[in-house]
Amino acid sequence: MRRFILAGAISLAFGLYAPRASLQAQTTLTTPPSTARSDHAQAPRFQASHLEGEIHLDGDLTEPAWATAAPGSLDTQRDPEEGKPSTERTEIRFVVGQSALYIGARMFDREASRIVSRLGRRDEQPSSDRLTFRLDARHDHLTAFVFDVYPAGNKGDASAGSDENEDSSWDPVWDLATRVDSLGWTAEIRIPLSQLRYDRSADEWGIQVVRFIQRKQEEDVFSFVPSSENGGVNRYGHLAGMSNLPVARRIEVTPYLSARAEYAPNAAGNPFRDGSDLFKSGGADLRLGLTSDLTLDATINPDFGQVEVDPAVVNLSAFETVFDEKRPFFVEGSDLFRFGQIRTFNSFGTPDVFFSRRIGRVPQGFVTDPNAMFTEVPANTTIAGAAKVTGKTGGGWSIAMLDAVTTKEEGEFATGPGSPILRQMVEPRTNYFVGRVRREVNQGNTAFGMVATAVNRSLEDSVLTTNLRSNAYLGGVDFNHSWARRSWALDASFTSSVIQGSESAIGRAQRSSARYYQRPDKDNDRFDSTRTTLSGYAFQSALSKLSGRHWGGNIAYQEKSPGYETNDIGFTGTVGRRGVSTDLH
């Protein structure tokens, strides 16, 4: 019997409602008329100057080039007193050269000794003062590049969609120098144009600048949007003077050689280890700018040796532990592969149709000979080669396609000291494909897209044939629409999946923790030992009130059929469920 789940959350603060309404009415009156306009042409404007001479990044804004740029300011608070003037002065200057965009910022502070300056890792957001730049370099009102700057010199970066949801996996190469002095703090930034995707025909870029003063919990903005309205890339200000930029030539080749040694005591007679073992590897990565919008990434035997290791976890449940993707090749551009996002305050999660950690995973087979005394099994499947094309065009198309091939992996074993070394396949040669296309129109308020995935395994060993599916396919469509300045949203998606394999492999899928077809209390979708395919679908839809002066909320319906399966290249924890989730606040 399928499960039907209802979840809801209602929170009404009647005692605070009246004061809040009067405060918001007062805030509306104090909002500067020019910043409250919805006409994008009336948004505030920075003017960039063209570079003359050189700029040395040292945090000292004394080079003559800075004097040629007219300073802009952040005049309006978003927090804590919305719409009121900023309590501290900020000056921002932009200078553009043939190879880079330079940004000089002076954050005045009348209590400079109280500036909160804390170090942190890249993309970490420590409790510190901060200056954030959001650049809509394509000026399509759909996407942005985000750069975070901190007084201590640490930084962060991300890519953002039209709703400003950030993907911190984007790690461009850019330089930063900061300095704290008696007047406040300064920042000098150099962003190579090769790291950005921009429209050469546009004289202006979209821009938003946000300054956060930690001790005051104050947020000052360049282009002000009231909290009762939904902001986004289409509400940014303008950065003029960006015409006649060069064509970005982006090509990077990164070869590598790596070696490691392992010294550990081993059992006597072990033919695979002698206590001082050497391991070596080599490969190369390629990045090529196909156009100003599309990038090709390719890799041969990628180097994942510098990736942060996963934490140790003891899993006592029947469900798989999920770890974040940290491998650079898969992290770059991962936001373009996202599918089926619904904008709600309360839901049961969205279908995860692409989980890149499936590629290069730990071999799924093992040495089955009961007489094996010594074994050697690869820790991970080797990625022989992988390539992907990602990018967003000026017409609002998002394109993301990936194909990867992993090699056949064999486990070696010996039945005793001096016995011959035998081999058994523990992972078949496999091809993985993911394709995602999305179109945004109406300044990003409407979007529709498709996704397709395929996994094909070359099963040659009878043992693996009984455990692994030979093929797995999935296709789907999604839709997002918002209106009333993005205060309302309607989202929906549908996917259908099918897996193929031997009777034993499909039987394992039926008995998995996601569905338990063998349960004696199950009235439908009973276990069938003769099946060689399994198919299903997932559907979801949501209507949400995302912003507004007085209330917000959502109602969402989500369903996964019992046969839905994406775990060959995605992730599915549970299926066979319907759910309605609500929220009102």
Coordinates of C-alpha atoms in Angstrom, one line a residue, residues 244-480:
N244 CA 34.5 47.0 -26.7
L245 CA 35.7 44.2 -24.5
P246 CA 38.0 41.7 -26.1
V247 CA 37.0 38.2 -27.1
A248 CA 37.8 35.9 -24.2
R249 CA 40.3 33.2 -25.3
R250 CA 39.9 30.5 -22.7
I251 CA 42.1 27.5 -22.9
E252 CA 43.7 25.7 -20.0
V253 CA 45.7 22.4 -20.0
T254 CA 46.7 20.9 -16.7
P255 CA 48.8 17.8 -16.8
Y256 CA 49.7 16.0 -13.6
L257 CA 51.9 13.3 -12.2
S258 CA 51.4 12.0 -8.7
A259 CA 53.0 9.4 -6.5
R260 CA 52.5 8.2 -3.0
A261 CA 54.2 5.7 -0.8
E262 CA 52.6 3.4 1.8
Y263 CA 54.6 1.9 4.7
A264 CA 52.6 -0.6 6.8
P265 CA 53.1 -4.0 8.3
N266 CA 51.7 -6.8 6.1
A267 CA 50.9 -10.5 6.6
A268 CA 53.7 -12.8 5.7
G269 CA 53.3 -14.2 2.2
N270 CA 51.1 -11.4 0.9
P271 CA 51.9 -11.1 -2.8
F272 CA 50.3 -7.7 -3.2
R273 CA 52.0 -5.7 -0.4
D274 CA 55.6 -5.9 0.9
G275 CA 55.3 -3.1 3.6
S276 CA 56.8 -0.3 1.4
D277 CA 54.6 0.1 -1.6
L278 CA 54.7 2.8 -4.2
F279 CA 51.7 4.0 -6.2
K280 CA 51.9 6.4 -9.2
S281 CA 49.4 8.0 -11.6
G282 CA 49.2 10.6 -14.4
G283 CA 46.6 12.3 -16.5
A284 CA 45.5 15.7 -17.8
D285 CA 42.6 18.2 -17.7
L286 CA 41.5 20.5 -20.5
R287 CA 39.3 23.5 -20.4
L288 CA 38.4 25.2 -23.7
G289 CA 36.1 28.1 -24.3
L290 CA 34.0 27.0 -27.3
T291 CA 32.2 30.4 -27.4
S292 CA 31.8 33.3 -25.0
D293 CA 28.9 31.3 -23.6
L294 CA 29.9 27.6 -23.7
T295 CA 32.8 25.8 -22.1
L296 CA 34.2 22.3 -22.8
D297 CA 35.8 20.5 -19.9
A298 CA 37.6 17.2 -20.6
T299 CA 39.7 14.9 -18.5
I300 CA 41.8 11.8 -18.8
N301 CA 42.3 9.8 -15.6
P302 CA 41.5 12.9 -13.5
D303 CA 43.5 13.7 -10.4
F304 CA 41.4 13.6 -7.3
G305 CA 44.3 13.2 -4.9
Q306 CA 43.9 16.7 -3.5
V307 CA 40.2 16.4 -2.7
E308 CA 39.2 16.6 0.9
V309 CA 38.3 13.1 2.2
D310 CA 34.8 12.2 3.4
P311 CA 34.2 12.1 7.1
A312 CA 34.0 8.7 8.8
V313 CA 30.4 7.6 9.3
V314 CA 29.0 4.5 11.0
N315 CA 25.8 3.7 9.1
L316 CA 23.5 1.3 11.0
S317 CA 20.5 1.9 8.8
A318 CA 19.3 0.2 5.6
F319 CA 19.7 3.5 3.7
E320 CA 22.8 4.8 1.9
T321 CA 24.9 7.5 3.3
V322 CA 25.2 10.5 1.0
F323 CA 28.4 12.6 0.7
D324 CA 28.9 15.9 -1.0
E325 CA 30.7 16.1 -4.4
K326 CA 34.1 17.7 -3.9
R327 CA 35.9 16.6 -7.1
P328 CA 36.7 19.8 -9.2
F329 CA 35.7 18.3 -12.6
F330 CA 32.2 17.5 -11.4
V331 CA 31.8 20.5 -9.2
E332 CA 32.4 23.1 -11.9
G333 CA 29.1 24.0 -13.6
S334 CA 27.1 21.5 -11.4
D335 CA 24.3 24.1 -11.0
L336 CA 23.4 23.8 -14.7
F337 CA 22.5 20.1 -14.1
R338 CA 20.0 20.7 -11.4
F339 CA 16.5 19.6 -12.2
G340 CA 13.0 19.8 -10.7
Q341 CA 13.6 22.6 -8.2
I342 CA 10.4 23.8 -6.5
R343 CA 10.3 27.0 -4.4
T344 CA 8.5 26.1 -1.2
F345 CA 8.9 26.6 2.5
N346 CA 7.9 23.0 3.3
S347 CA 8.3 19.9 1.1
F348 CA 9.6 16.4 1.0
G349 CA 12.6 17.2 -1.2
T350 CA 13.0 17.1 -5.0
P351 CA 14.1 14.1 -7.2
D352 CA 17.8 13.9 -7.4
V353 CA 18.3 12.6 -11.0
F354 CA 22.0 13.3 -11.2
F355 CA 24.4 12.4 -8.4
S356 CA 27.9 12.7 -9.8
R357 CA 29.5 10.6 -7.1
R358 CA 28.1 7.5 -8.9
I359 CA 30.9 8.1 -11.5
G360 CA 34.2 6.7 -10.2
R361 CA 32.5 5.1 -7.3
V362 CA 33.8 2.2 -5.1
P363 CA 33.6 -1.0 -7.1
Q364 CA 30.3 -2.7 -6.5
G365 CA 31.6 -6.2 -6.7
F366 CA 34.1 -8.1 -4.5
V367 CA 36.2 -11.3 -4.6
T368 CA 33.8 -14.2 -4.0
D369 CA 36.2 -17.1 -3.9
P370 CA 35.8 -18.6 -0.4
N371 CA 39.4 -19.8 -0.5
A372 CA 40.9 -16.4 -1.1
M373 CA 43.5 -15.6 1.6
F374 CA 45.0 -12.4 0.1
T375 CA 43.0 -9.9 -1.9
E376 CA 43.6 -6.6 -3.7
V377 CA 40.6 -4.6 -4.9
P378 CA 40.8 -1.0 -6.3
A379 CA 39.6 1.6 -3.9
N380 CA 37.7 3.5 -6.7
T381 CA 36.7 2.9 -10.3
T382 CA 39.0 4.5 -12.8
I383 CA 37.5 7.3 -14.9
A384 CA 39.2 6.6 -18.3
G385 CA 37.9 9.8 -19.7
A386 CA 35.1 12.3 -19.3
A387 CA 33.9 15.4 -21.1
K388 CA 31.2 18.0 -20.6
V389 CA 29.9 21.1 -22.2
T390 CA 28.2 23.7 -20.0
G391 CA 27.1 27.3 -20.4
K392 CA 24.3 29.8 -20.7
T393 CA 23.6 31.6 -24.0
G394 CA 22.4 35.2 -24.3
G395 CA 19.0 33.9 -25.5
G396 CA 18.3 32.3 -22.1
W397 CA 19.3 28.7 -22.9
S398 CA 21.1 26.7 -20.3
I399 CA 23.0 23.7 -21.7
A400 CA 24.8 21.0 -19.7
M401 CA 25.9 17.7 -21.2
L402 CA 28.3 15.2 -19.7
D403 CA 29.6 11.8 -20.8
A404 CA 32.0 9.7 -18.8
V405 CA 33.5 6.2 -19.3
T406 CA 34.9 4.1 -16.4
T407 CA 37.1 1.2 -17.0
K408 CA 36.6 -2.5 -16.1
E409 CA 38.1 -3.1 -12.7
E410 CA 39.4 -6.4 -11.5
G411 CA 40.1 -7.7 -8.0
E412 CA 43.2 -9.9 -7.6
F413 CA 43.4 -12.7 -5.0
A414 CA 45.6 -15.6 -4.0
T415 CA 44.6 -18.7 -2.1
G416 CA 47.8 -18.8 -0.2
P417 CA 51.5 -17.9 0.0
G418 CA 53.2 -18.6 -3.4
S419 CA 49.9 -19.6 -5.1
P420 CA 49.2 -18.0 -8.5
I421 CA 47.4 -14.7 -8.6
L422 CA 43.8 -14.9 -9.9
R423 CA 41.5 -12.1 -11.1
Q424 CA 37.8 -11.5 -10.9
M425 CA 35.9 -8.5 -12.3
V426 CA 34.5 -6.3 -9.6
E427 CA 33.2 -3.4 -11.7
P428 CA 32.2 -3.5 -15.4
R429 CA 33.1 -0.9 -18.0
T430 CA 30.4 1.7 -17.8
N431 CA 29.2 4.7 -19.8
Y432 CA 27.4 7.5 -18.1
F433 CA 25.5 10.2 -19.9
V434 CA 23.6 13.2 -18.6
G435 CA 21.9 15.9 -20.7
R436 CA 20.1 19.0 -19.4
V437 CA 18.5 21.8 -21.4
R438 CA 16.6 24.7 -19.9
R439 CA 15.1 27.9 -21.4
E440 CA 14.4 31.0 -19.4
V441 CA 12.1 33.7 -20.8
N442 CA 10.3 36.8 -19.5
Q443 CA 13.4 38.1 -17.7
G444 CA 13.7 34.8 -15.9
N445 CA 10.2 34.7 -14.6
T446 CA 9.3 31.6 -16.7
A447 CA 11.5 28.6 -17.4
F448 CA 11.0 25.2 -18.9
G449 CA 13.5 22.4 -19.4
M450 CA 14.3 18.7 -20.1
V451 CA 16.7 16.2 -18.7
A452 CA 17.8 12.8 -19.9
T453 CA 20.3 10.3 -18.3
A454 CA 21.6 6.9 -19.4
V455 CA 23.8 4.3 -17.9
N456 CA 25.1 1.3 -19.9
R457 CA 27.2 -1.4 -18.4
S458 CA 29.2 -4.1 -20.2
L459 CA 28.4 -7.1 -18.0
E460 CA 30.7 -10.0 -18.9
D461 CA 30.9 -11.8 -15.6
S462 CA 28.0 -13.9 -14.3
V463 CA 28.5 -12.8 -10.8
L464 CA 28.1 -9.1 -11.6
T465 CA 25.2 -9.9 -13.9
T466 CA 23.2 -11.1 -10.9
N467 CA 23.9 -7.9 -9.0
L468 CA 24.0 -5.0 -11.4
R469 CA 21.6 -3.6 -13.9
S470 CA 22.7 -3.6 -17.5
N471 CA 21.0 -0.4 -18.5
A472 CA 19.2 2.5 -16.8
Y473 CA 17.4 5.4 -18.5
L474 CA 15.5 8.5 -17.3
G475 CA 13.8 11.4 -19.0
G476 CA 11.9 14.3 -17.5
V477 CA 10.5 17.8 -18.0
D478 CA 10.2 20.7 -15.5
F479 CA 8.5 24.1 -15.4
N480 CA 8.9 27.2 -13.2

